[in-house]
Amino acid sequence: MLNDDELDQLDSLLLSHTDDDGMLLSEFDGFCAGLVVCPEMILPGEWLPCVWGTSAESLETVEDVQAVTDLVMRHYNGVARALTPPAMDYGPLYEEDLRTGEILWESWCCGFERAMRLRPDVWERIVESGDEEAAASINMMLALYNLAEGQSDLSKASAKALAEEAPDVIPNLVLTLNEWTKSRTTSGPFPAQAAANHAKAPFQRTKVGRNAPCPCGSGRKFKQCCGAN
C-alpha cells in the first residue's frame, strides 16, 4: 500500500493531470476495487486511459508518464493485495468534508461503477449465477451509484438512510463480491485471472524504455501502449 505521503502525492498528480473525464483519488480507489473484484482480468493498457481522461497530453515526457503511472500501479497493486486471500484487509478511500467531518462515499462508488462498465456482461453473469448474496451485492452497489448520481427512485427517507449507511455497507459489498470471484475463478466459468488471485503484485513497474514491451502485458511496445502519451 502507498503510505500517506505517497497517497497525497498521487492525489495531487491526479488533480493536476486529469480533467472532467479522468479520476481523482477516491474515484480511482473505487475503480481499482472494481477492477480487482471483476472475475475477468482487465489489463492496464485498457483501463489507464479511463484514469487520465482526455488530458493525458499534460504528461510531457516519458519520465512524467513513468512517475505518475508508477504511483497509479502501486496503488492498484495495493488494493489487489488487500483483497488477496487468506488475509484480507480492505478499506475504501473516501473523501471527507473537512468542515463537517461527513464521509463522502459517492466518488468512490462512481469509480467502482466505471470499472463495472468495462465488463458489463461479466457482472451480468454474476447476477444470473443464482448466488443471491452476490446478486444482491451488485444490485446494492448500483443502487448506491444511482443515489450518488441523483438518479435514485427511492423515497427521501429511504435514500437518506441508505446514504448514511453507505460508508459501512460498501466494504462488505466489496468483500462479498471478492469472495464470490475467488471461489469461482479456479473452477467456474471464469478464467483464473482475477488480479487479487495472485499472491504477489499483479503488475510490477520498473524503468521502461520506449521500445521495450509494455509491462501491462498487452504485448505492445511501451511507447505504443501505456507510454503513448
mmCIF file of N, CA and C in Angstrom, residues 23-70:
data_model
loop_
_atom_site.group_PDB
_atom_site.id
_atom_site.type_symbol
_atom_site.label_atom_id
_atom_site.label_comp_id
_atom_site.label_asym_id
_atom_site.label_seq_id
_atom_site.Cartn_x
_atom_site.Cartn_y
_atom_site.Cartn_z
ATOM 1 N N MET A 23 -10.053 10.811 -13.250
ATOM 2 C CA MET A 23 -10.430 10.453 -11.889
ATOM 3 C C MET A 23 -9.543 11.148 -10.864
ATOM 4 N N LEU A 24 -10.138 11.423 -9.712
ATOM 5 C CA LEU A 24 -9.376 11.826 -8.545
ATOM 6 C C LEU A 24 -9.217 10.607 -7.644
ATOM 7 N N LEU A 25 -8.566 10.786 -6.501
ATOM 8 C CA LEU A 25 -8.082 9.641 -5.732
ATOM 9 C C LEU A 25 -9.199 8.703 -5.265
ATOM 10 N N SER A 26 -10.250 9.223 -4.676
ATOM 11 C CA SER A 26 -11.300 8.344 -4.152
ATOM 12 C C SER A 26 -11.984 7.570 -5.275
ATOM 13 N N GLU A 27 -12.252 8.249 -6.379
ATOM 14 C CA GLU A 27 -12.863 7.555 -7.520
ATOM 15 C C GLU A 27 -11.921 6.488 -8.067
ATOM 16 N N PHE A 28 -10.637 6.816 -8.135
ATOM 17 C CA PHE A 28 -9.664 5.837 -8.623
ATOM 18 C C PHE A 28 -9.589 4.632 -7.690
ATOM 19 N N ASP A 29 -9.687 4.865 -6.381
ATOM 20 C CA ASP A 29 -9.662 3.762 -5.428
ATOM 21 C C ASP A 29 -10.852 2.827 -5.648
ATOM 22 N N GLY A 30 -12.037 3.404 -5.859
ATOM 23 C CA GLY A 30 -13.199 2.576 -6.159
ATOM 24 C C GLY A 30 -13.044 1.850 -7.480
ATOM 25 N N PHE A 31 -12.439 2.516 -8.456
ATOM 26 C CA PHE A 31 -12.166 1.918 -9.763
ATOM 27 C C PHE A 31 -11.255 0.706 -9.605
ATOM 28 N N CYS A 32 -10.205 0.853 -8.790
ATOM 29 C CA CYS A 32 -9.287 -0.261 -8.552
ATOM 30 C C CYS A 32 -10.021 -1.447 -7.930
ATOM 31 N N ALA A 33 -10.880 -1.173 -6.950
ATOM 32 C CA ALA A 33 -11.628 -2.253 -6.316
ATOM 33 C C ALA A 33 -12.494 -2.978 -7.333
ATOM 34 N N GLY A 34 -13.141 -2.233 -8.216
ATOM 35 C CA GLY A 34 -13.965 -2.853 -9.249
ATOM 36 C C GLY A 34 -13.151 -3.698 -10.210
ATOM 37 N N LEU A 35 -11.962 -3.218 -10.565
ATOM 38 C CA LEU A 35 -11.086 -3.984 -11.460
ATOM 39 C C LEU A 35 -10.632 -5.282 -10.805
ATOM 40 N N VAL A 36 -10.262 -5.202 -9.534
ATOM 41 C CA VAL A 36 -9.727 -6.356 -8.821
ATOM 42 C C VAL A 36 -10.804 -7.405 -8.573
ATOM 43 N N VAL A 37 -11.996 -6.957 -8.207
ATOM 44 C CA VAL A 37 -13.085 -7.876 -7.886
ATOM 45 C C VAL A 37 -13.689 -8.503 -9.137
ATOM 46 N N CYS A 38 -13.566 -7.826 -10.266
ATOM 47 C CA CYS A 38 -14.100 -8.377 -11.522
ATOM 48 C C CYS A 38 -13.469 -9.739 -11.806
ATOM 49 N N PRO A 39 -14.274 -10.754 -12.136
ATOM 50 C CA PRO A 39 -13.721 -12.093 -12.382
ATOM 51 C C PRO A 39 -12.810 -12.176 -13.609
ATOM 52 N N GLU A 40 -12.875 -11.191 -14.473
ATOM 53 C CA GLU A 40 -12.061 -11.215 -15.688
ATOM 54 C C GLU A 40 -10.965 -10.164 -15.610
ATOM 55 N N MET A 41 -9.718 -10.575 -15.832
ATOM 56 C CA MET A 41 -8.597 -9.650 -15.800
ATOM 57 C C MET A 41 -8.766 -8.551 -16.848
ATOM 58 N N ILE A 42 -8.564 -7.307 -16.437
ATOM 59 C CA ILE A 42 -8.577 -6.167 -17.348
ATOM 60 C C ILE A 42 -7.193 -5.534 -17.274
ATOM 61 N N LEU A 43 -6.471 -5.552 -18.370
ATOM 62 C CA LEU A 43 -5.092 -5.086 -18.378
ATOM 63 C C LEU A 43 -5.004 -3.559 -18.296
ATOM 64 N N PRO A 44 -3.917 -3.043 -17.707
ATOM 65 C CA PRO A 44 -3.748 -1.587 -17.566
ATOM 66 C C PRO A 44 -3.821 -0.835 -18.883
ATOM 67 N N GLY A 45 -3.363 -1.466 -19.969
ATOM 68 C CA GLY A 45 -3.433 -0.796 -21.261
ATOM 69 C C GLY A 45 -4.851 -0.397 -21.631
ATOM 70 N N GLU A 46 -5.827 -1.102 -21.079
ATOM 71 C CA GLU A 46 -7.233 -0.774 -21.338
ATOM 72 C C GLU A 46 -7.780 0.232 -20.332
ATOM 73 N N TRP A 47 -7.426 0.059 -19.041
ATOM 74 C CA TRP A 47 -8.072 0.916 -18.042
ATOM 75 C C TRP A 47 -7.331 2.198 -17.702
ATOM 76 N N LEU A 48 -6.022 2.272 -17.984
ATOM 77 C CA LEU A 48 -5.296 3.510 -17.672
ATOM 78 C C LEU A 48 -5.875 4.753 -18.358
ATOM 79 N N PRO A 49 -6.306 4.669 -19.624
ATOM 80 C CA PRO A 49 -6.901 5.865 -20.243
ATOM 81 C C PRO A 49 -8.129 6.372 -19.503
ATOM 82 N N CYS A 50 -8.844 5.490 -18.813
ATOM 83 C CA CYS A 50 -10.004 5.923 -18.026
ATOM 84 C C CYS A 50 -9.563 6.802 -16.855
ATOM 85 N N VAL A 51 -8.370 6.536 -16.339
ATOM 86 C CA VAL A 51 -7.862 7.307 -15.206
ATOM 87 C C VAL A 51 -7.484 8.714 -15.640
ATOM 88 N N TRP A 52 -6.825 8.826 -16.800
ATOM 89 C CA TRP A 52 -6.331 10.135 -17.246
ATOM 90 C C TRP A 52 -7.428 10.983 -17.866
ATOM 91 N N GLY A 53 -8.436 10.363 -18.460
ATOM 92 C CA GLY A 53 -9.399 11.134 -19.222
ATOM 93 C C GLY A 53 -8.782 11.585 -20.531
ATOM 94 N N THR A 54 -9.134 12.769 -20.979
ATOM 95 C CA THR A 54 -8.638 13.254 -22.273
ATOM 96 C C THR A 54 -7.439 14.178 -22.131
ATOM 97 N N SER A 55 -6.906 14.321 -20.925
ATOM 98 C CA SER A 55 -5.838 15.308 -20.710
ATOM 99 C C SER A 55 -4.474 14.673 -20.478
ATOM 100 N N ALA A 56 -4.285 13.449 -20.927
ATOM 101 C CA ALA A 56 -3.003 12.792 -20.692
ATOM 102 C C ALA A 56 -1.853 13.501 -21.397
ATOM 103 N N GLU A 57 -2.185 14.358 -22.387
ATOM 104 C CA GLU A 57 -1.112 15.075 -23.069
ATOM 105 C C GLU A 57 -0.387 16.036 -22.134
ATOM 106 N N SER A 58 -0.965 16.297 -20.949
ATOM 107 C CA SER A 58 -0.276 17.176 -19.993
ATOM 108 C C SER A 58 0.956 16.505 -19.392
ATOM 109 N N LEU A 59 1.079 15.181 -19.573
ATOM 110 C CA LEU A 59 2.291 14.475 -19.164
ATOM 111 C C LEU A 59 3.273 14.594 -20.327
ATOM 112 N N GLU A 60 4.260 15.448 -20.166
ATOM 113 C CA GLU A 60 5.048 15.889 -21.308
ATOM 114 C C GLU A 60 6.147 14.926 -21.713
ATOM 115 N N THR A 61 6.701 14.154 -20.787
ATOM 116 C CA THR A 61 7.830 13.292 -21.106
ATOM 117 C C THR A 61 7.550 11.860 -20.656
ATOM 118 N N VAL A 62 8.377 10.933 -21.146
ATOM 119 C CA VAL A 62 8.272 9.543 -20.716
ATOM 120 C C VAL A 62 8.492 9.447 -19.210
ATOM 121 N N GLU A 63 9.396 10.293 -18.679
ATOM 122 C CA GLU A 63 9.665 10.285 -17.244
ATOM 123 C C GLU A 63 8.418 10.696 -16.462
ATOM 124 N N ASP A 64 7.679 11.694 -16.980
ATOM 125 C CA ASP A 64 6.438 12.107 -16.326
ATOM 126 C C ASP A 64 5.438 10.955 -16.312
ATOM 127 N N VAL A 65 5.312 10.301 -17.467
ATOM 128 C CA VAL A 65 4.381 9.172 -17.576
ATOM 129 C C VAL A 65 4.757 8.094 -16.581
ATOM 130 N N GLN A 66 6.049 7.777 -16.530
ATOM 131 C CA GLN A 66 6.503 6.698 -15.651
ATOM 132 C C GLN A 66 6.283 7.044 -14.183
ATOM 133 N N ALA A 67 6.558 8.286 -13.789
ATOM 134 C CA ALA A 67 6.429 8.680 -12.391
ATOM 135 C C ALA A 67 4.975 8.578 -11.928
ATOM 136 N N VAL A 68 4.056 9.088 -12.743
ATOM 137 C CA VAL A 68 2.651 9.051 -12.364
ATOM 138 C C VAL A 68 2.113 7.630 -12.434
ATOM 139 N N THR A 69 2.467 6.915 -13.508
ATOM 140 C CA THR A 69 1.961 5.557 -13.684
ATOM 141 C C THR A 69 2.480 4.636 -12.592
ATOM 142 N N ASP A 70 3.697 4.898 -12.101
ATOM 143 C CA ASP A 70 4.246 4.086 -11.023
ATOM 144 C C ASP A 70 3.358 4.164 -9.778
#
